[in-house]
mmCIF file of C-alpha atoms and ligand atoms in Angstrom:
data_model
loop_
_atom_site.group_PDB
_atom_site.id
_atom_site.type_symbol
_atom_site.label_atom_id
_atom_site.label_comp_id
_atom_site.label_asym_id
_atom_site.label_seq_id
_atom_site.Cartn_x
_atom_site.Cartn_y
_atom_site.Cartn_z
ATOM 1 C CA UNK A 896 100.700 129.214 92.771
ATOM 2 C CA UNK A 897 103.938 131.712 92.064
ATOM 3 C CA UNK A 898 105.896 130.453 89.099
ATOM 4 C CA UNK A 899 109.071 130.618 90.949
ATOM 5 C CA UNK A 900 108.526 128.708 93.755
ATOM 6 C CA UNK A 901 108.755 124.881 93.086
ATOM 7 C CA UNK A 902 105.529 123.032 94.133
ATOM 8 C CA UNK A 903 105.283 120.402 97.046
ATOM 9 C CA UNK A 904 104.619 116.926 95.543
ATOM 10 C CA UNK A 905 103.033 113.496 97.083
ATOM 11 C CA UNK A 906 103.656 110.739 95.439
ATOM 12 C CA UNK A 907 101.054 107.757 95.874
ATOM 13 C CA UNK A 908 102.444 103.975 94.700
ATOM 14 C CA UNK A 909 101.958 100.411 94.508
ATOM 15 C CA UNK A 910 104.840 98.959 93.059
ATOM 16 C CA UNK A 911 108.037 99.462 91.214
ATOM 17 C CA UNK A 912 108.154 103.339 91.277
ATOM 18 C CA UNK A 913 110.300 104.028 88.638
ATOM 19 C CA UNK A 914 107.595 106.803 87.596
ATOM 20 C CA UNK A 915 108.622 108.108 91.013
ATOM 21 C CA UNK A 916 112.223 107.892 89.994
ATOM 22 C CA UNK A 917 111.746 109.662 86.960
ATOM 23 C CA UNK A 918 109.839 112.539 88.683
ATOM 24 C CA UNK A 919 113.126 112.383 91.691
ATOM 25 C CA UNK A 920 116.236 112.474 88.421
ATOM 26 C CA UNK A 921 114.186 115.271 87.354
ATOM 27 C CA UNK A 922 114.025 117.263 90.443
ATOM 28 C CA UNK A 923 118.013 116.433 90.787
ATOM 29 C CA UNK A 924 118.774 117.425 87.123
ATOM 30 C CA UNK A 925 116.766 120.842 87.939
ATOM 31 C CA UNK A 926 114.281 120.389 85.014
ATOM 32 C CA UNK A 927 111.652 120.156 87.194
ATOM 33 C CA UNK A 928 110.970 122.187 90.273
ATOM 34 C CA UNK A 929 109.433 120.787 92.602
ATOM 35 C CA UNK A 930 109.369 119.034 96.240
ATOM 36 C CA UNK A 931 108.754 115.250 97.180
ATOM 37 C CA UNK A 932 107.118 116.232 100.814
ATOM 38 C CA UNK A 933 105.779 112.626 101.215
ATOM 39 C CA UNK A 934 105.656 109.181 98.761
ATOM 40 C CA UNK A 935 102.700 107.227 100.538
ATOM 41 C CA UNK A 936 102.360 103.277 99.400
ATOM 42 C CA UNK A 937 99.465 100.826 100.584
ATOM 43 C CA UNK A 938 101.998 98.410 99.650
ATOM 44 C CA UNK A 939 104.874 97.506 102.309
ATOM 45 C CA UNK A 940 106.591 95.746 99.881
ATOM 46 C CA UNK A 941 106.666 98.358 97.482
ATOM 47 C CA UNK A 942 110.228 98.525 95.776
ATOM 48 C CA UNK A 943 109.440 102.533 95.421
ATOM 49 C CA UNK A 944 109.618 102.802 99.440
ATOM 50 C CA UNK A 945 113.687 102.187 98.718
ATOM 51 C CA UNK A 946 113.819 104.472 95.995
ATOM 52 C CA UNK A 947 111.887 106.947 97.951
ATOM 53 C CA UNK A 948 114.420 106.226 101.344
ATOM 54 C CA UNK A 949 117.658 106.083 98.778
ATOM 55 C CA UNK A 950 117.239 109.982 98.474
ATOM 56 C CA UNK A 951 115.918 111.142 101.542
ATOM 57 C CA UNK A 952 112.009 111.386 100.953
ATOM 58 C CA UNK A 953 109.903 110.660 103.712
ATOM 59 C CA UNK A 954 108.393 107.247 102.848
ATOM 60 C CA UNK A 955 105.090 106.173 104.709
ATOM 61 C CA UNK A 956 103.174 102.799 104.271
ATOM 62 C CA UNK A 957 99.616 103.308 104.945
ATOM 63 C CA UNK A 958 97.519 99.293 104.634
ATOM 64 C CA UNK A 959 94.868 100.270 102.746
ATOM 65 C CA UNK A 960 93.135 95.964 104.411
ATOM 66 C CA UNK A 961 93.893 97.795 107.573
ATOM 67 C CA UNK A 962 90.928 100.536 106.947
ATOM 68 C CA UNK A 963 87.001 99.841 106.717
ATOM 69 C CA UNK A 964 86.309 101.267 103.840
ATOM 70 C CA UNK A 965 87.920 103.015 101.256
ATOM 71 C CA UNK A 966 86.502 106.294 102.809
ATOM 72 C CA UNK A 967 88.199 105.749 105.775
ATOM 73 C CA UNK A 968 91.631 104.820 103.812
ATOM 74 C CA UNK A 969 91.409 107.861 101.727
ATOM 75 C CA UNK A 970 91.064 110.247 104.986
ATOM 76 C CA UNK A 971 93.870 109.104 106.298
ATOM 77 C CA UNK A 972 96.013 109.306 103.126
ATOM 78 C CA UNK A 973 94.697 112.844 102.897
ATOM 79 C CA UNK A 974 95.696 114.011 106.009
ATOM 80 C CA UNK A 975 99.353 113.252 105.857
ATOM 81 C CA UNK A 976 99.283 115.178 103.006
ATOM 82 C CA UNK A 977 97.772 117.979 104.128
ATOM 83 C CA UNK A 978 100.286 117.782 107.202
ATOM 84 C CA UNK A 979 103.113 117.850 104.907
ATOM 85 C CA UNK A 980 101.525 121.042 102.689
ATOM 86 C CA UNK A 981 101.142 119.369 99.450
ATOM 87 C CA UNK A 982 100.002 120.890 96.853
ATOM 88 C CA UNK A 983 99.766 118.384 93.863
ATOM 89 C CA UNK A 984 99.208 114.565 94.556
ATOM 90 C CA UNK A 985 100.633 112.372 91.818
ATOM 91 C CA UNK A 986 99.286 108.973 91.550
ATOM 92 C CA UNK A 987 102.401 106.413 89.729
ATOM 93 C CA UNK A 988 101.423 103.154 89.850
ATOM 94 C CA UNK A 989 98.933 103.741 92.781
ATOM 95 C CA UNK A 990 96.865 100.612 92.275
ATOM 96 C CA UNK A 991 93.719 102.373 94.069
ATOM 97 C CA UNK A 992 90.256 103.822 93.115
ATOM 98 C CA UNK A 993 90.139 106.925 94.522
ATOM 99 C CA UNK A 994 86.910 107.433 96.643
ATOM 100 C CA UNK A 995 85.093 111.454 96.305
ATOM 101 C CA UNK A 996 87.321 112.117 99.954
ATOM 102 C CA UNK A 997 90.222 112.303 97.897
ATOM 103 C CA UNK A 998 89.521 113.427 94.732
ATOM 104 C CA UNK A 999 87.180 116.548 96.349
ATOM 105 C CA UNK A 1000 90.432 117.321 98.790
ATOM 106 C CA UNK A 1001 92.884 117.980 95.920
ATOM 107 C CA UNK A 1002 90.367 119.111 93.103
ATOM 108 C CA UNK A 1003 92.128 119.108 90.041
ATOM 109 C CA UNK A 1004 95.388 118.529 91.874
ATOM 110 C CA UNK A 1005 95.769 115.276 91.322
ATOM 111 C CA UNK A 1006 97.392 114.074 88.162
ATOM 112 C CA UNK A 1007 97.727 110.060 87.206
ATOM 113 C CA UNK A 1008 99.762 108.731 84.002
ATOM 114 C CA UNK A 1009 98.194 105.320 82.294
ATOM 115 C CA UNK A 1010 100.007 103.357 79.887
ATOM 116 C CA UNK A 1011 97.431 104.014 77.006
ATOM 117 C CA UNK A 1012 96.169 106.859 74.962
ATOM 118 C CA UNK A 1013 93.200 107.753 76.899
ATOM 119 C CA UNK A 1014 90.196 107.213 76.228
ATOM 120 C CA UNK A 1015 91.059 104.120 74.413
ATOM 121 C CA UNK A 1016 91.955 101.156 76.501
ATOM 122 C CA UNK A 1017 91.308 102.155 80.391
ATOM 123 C CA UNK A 1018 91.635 100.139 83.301
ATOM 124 C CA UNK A 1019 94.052 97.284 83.870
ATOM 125 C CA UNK A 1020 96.109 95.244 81.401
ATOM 126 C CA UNK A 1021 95.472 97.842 78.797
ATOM 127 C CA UNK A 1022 99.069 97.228 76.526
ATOM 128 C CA UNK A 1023 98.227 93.213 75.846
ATOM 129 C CA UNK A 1024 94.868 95.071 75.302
ATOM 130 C CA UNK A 1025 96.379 97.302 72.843
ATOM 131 C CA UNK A 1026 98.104 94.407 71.308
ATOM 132 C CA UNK A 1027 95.020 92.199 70.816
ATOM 133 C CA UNK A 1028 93.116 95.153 69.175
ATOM 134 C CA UNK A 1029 96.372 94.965 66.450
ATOM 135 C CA UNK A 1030 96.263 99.178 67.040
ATOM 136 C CA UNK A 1031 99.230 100.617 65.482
ATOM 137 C CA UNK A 1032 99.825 103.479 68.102
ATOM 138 C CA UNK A 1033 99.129 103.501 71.911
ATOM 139 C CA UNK A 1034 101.369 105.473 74.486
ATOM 140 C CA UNK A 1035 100.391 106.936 77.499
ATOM 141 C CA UNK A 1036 98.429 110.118 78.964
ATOM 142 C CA UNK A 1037 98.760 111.913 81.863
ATOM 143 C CA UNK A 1038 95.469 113.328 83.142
ATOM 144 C CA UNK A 1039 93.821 115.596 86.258
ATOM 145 C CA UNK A 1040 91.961 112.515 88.256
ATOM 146 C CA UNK A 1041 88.167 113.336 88.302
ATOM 147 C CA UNK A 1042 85.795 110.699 89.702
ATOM 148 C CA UNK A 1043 85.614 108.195 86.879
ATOM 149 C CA UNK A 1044 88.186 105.701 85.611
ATOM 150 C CA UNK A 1045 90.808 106.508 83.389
ATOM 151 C CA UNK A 1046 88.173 109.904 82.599
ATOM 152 C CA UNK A 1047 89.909 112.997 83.653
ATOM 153 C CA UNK A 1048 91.220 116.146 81.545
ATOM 154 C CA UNK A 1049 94.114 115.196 79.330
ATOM 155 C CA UNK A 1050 97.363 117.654 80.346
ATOM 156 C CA UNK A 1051 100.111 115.587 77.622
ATOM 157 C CA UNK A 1052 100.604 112.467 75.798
ATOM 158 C CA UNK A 1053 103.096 110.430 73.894
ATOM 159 C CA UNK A 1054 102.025 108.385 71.185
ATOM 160 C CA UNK A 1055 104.505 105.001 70.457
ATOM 161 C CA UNK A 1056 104.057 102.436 67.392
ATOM 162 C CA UNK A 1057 102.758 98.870 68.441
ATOM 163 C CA UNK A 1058 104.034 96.022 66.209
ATOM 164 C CA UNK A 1059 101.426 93.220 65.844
ATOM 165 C CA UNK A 1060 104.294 90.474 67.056
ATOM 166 C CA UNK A 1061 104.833 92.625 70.405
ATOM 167 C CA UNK A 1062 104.816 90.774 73.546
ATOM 168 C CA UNK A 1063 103.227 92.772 76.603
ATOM 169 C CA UNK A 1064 106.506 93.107 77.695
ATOM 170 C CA UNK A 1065 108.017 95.211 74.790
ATOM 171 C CA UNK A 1066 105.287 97.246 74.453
ATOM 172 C CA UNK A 1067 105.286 98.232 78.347
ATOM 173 C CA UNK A 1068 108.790 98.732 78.302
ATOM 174 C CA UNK A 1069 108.546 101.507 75.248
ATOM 175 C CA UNK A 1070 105.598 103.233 76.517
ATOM 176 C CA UNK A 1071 107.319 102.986 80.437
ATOM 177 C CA UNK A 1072 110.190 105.118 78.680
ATOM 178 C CA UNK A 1073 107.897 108.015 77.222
ATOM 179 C CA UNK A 1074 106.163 107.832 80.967
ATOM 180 C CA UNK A 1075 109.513 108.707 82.294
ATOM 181 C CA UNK A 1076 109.466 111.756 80.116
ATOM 182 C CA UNK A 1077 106.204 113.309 80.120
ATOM 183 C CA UNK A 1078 105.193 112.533 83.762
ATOM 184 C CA UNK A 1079 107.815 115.283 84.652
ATOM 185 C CA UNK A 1080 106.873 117.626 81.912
ATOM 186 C CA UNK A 1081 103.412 117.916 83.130
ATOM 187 C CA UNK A 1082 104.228 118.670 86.527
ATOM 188 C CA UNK A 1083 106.838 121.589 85.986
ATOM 189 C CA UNK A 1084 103.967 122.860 83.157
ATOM 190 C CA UNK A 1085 101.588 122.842 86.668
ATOM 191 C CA UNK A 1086 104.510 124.426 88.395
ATOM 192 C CA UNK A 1087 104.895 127.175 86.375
ATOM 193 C CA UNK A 1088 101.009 127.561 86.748
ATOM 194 C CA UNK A 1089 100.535 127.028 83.070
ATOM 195 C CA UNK A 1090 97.217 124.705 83.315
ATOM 196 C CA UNK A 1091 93.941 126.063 82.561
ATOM 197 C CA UNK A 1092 91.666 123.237 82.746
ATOM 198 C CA UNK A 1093 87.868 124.088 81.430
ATOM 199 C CA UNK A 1094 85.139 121.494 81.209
ATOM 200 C CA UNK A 1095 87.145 118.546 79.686
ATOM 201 C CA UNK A 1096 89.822 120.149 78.259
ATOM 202 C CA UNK A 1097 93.262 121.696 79.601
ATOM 203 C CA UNK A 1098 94.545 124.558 77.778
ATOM 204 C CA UNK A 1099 98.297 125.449 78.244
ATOM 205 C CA UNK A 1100 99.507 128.784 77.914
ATOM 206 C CA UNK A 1101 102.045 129.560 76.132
ATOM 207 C CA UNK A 1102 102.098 126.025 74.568
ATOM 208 C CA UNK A 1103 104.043 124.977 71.690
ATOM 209 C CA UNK A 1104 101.832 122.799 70.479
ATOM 210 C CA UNK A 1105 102.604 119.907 67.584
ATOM 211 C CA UNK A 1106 103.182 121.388 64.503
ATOM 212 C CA UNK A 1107 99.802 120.070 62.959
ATOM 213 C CA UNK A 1108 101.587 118.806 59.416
ATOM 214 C CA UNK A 1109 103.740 116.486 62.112
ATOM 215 C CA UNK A 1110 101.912 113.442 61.299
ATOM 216 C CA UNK A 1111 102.851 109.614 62.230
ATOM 217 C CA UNK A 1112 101.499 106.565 60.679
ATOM 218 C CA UNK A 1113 102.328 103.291 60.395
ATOM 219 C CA UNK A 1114 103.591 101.266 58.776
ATOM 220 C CA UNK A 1115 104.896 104.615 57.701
ATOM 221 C CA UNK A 1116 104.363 105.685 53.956
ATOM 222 C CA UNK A 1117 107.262 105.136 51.482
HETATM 223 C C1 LIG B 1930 102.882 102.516 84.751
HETATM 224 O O1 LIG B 1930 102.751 101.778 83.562
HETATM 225 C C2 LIG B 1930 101.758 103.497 84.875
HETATM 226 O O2 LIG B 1930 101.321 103.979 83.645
HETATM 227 C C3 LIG B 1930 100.676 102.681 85.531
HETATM 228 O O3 LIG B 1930 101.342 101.830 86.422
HETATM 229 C C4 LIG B 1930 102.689 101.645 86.004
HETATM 230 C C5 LIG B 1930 103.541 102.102 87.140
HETATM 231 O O4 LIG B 1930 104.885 101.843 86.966
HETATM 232 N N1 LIG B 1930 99.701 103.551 86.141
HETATM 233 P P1 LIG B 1930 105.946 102.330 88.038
HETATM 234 O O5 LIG B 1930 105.501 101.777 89.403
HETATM 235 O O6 LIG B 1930 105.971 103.830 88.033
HETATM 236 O O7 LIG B 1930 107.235 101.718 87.599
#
């Protein structure tokens, strides 16, 4: 896509959305350019459907119970996408396997964010997870969706400390922050067409990359 045209976003949720705000502050602070054609939830109840209505997005609540099969659910999610020209589907908080009907319709334009670092600790419940392991980092990763869980190319991550006392709650709350910040990031590095993803791997161009003496441990070293 042109660099300096912004890129037309849906935005697939569950829940809370506040991924979804993060990506919509963005857009408003102009850090981020980019669209929200369409947020789509299989939730009505979904507190992002407000945020979503609050600024003017069209909001749509497709029942995934209401479909045969997931298949049939993912067609149908699909094609109000494609009705609304969008280019790059992010998933935030979209509590939903995605069958091959979606994944092959947006191939390697869909990106998710999970609240670990990837590959350690996929699926659900993954900070008391973290926690119970006693790691001393997790974080989050935002990723291109391929067909398995939690599996896809790694675009960015952000690596917090875990304390061995955290409750899930802490820990969710600190890693929810550095979701807020990188979820954005790795859609205006799409937007400026700076992905290159090969195999398993994305390489960014032009990337500033973590100066490789930037180490963190903990409990840090005195
Ligand atoms: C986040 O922790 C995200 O990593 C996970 O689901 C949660 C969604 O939160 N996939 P929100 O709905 O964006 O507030």
């Amino acid at each position: 896509m042109a660099a300096d045209s912004a890129v037309n976003l849906g935005v697939l949720i569950s829940g809370f959305g506040s991924n979804l705000q993060a990506i919509i502050d963005a857009i408003e602070r102009r850090e981020l350019a980019a669209r929200i054609k369409l947020v789509v939830s299989n939730r009505a109840d979904a507190v992002g459907l407000e945020r979503a209505r609050r600024h003017g997005i069209d909001a749509l609540v497709i029942e995934n119970r209401k479909f045969p099969s997931r298949e049939a659910f993912d067609r149908e999610v699909v094609t109000a996408l494609k009705a609304r020209d969008v280019e790059l589907v992010i998933l935030a908080g979209f509590m939903r396997l995605l069958s091959p009907v979606m994944v092959q319709a947006f191939p390697n334009r869909i990106m998710n964010i999970h609240p670990a670092l990837l590959p350690s600790f996929p699926g659900l419940h993954v900070q008391q997870a973290a926690i119970d392991h006693g790691v001393r980092f997790s974080g989050c990763t935002v990723f291109f969706v391929s067909q398995g869980l939690d599996d896809g190319p790694i675009i960015i991550q952000a690596a917090v400390p875990v304390r061995p006392d955290d409750t899930e709650q802490e820990l969710s709350e600190r890693i929810l922050a550095q979701e807020h910040r990188i979820y954005p990031r790795a859609i205006q590095l799409y937007q400026e067409g700076r992905l290159e993803v090969r195999g398993r791997k994305v390489y960014i161009k032009d990337d500033a990359s973590q100066p490789i003496d930037q180490v963190l441990i903990n409990p840090p070293l005195r």
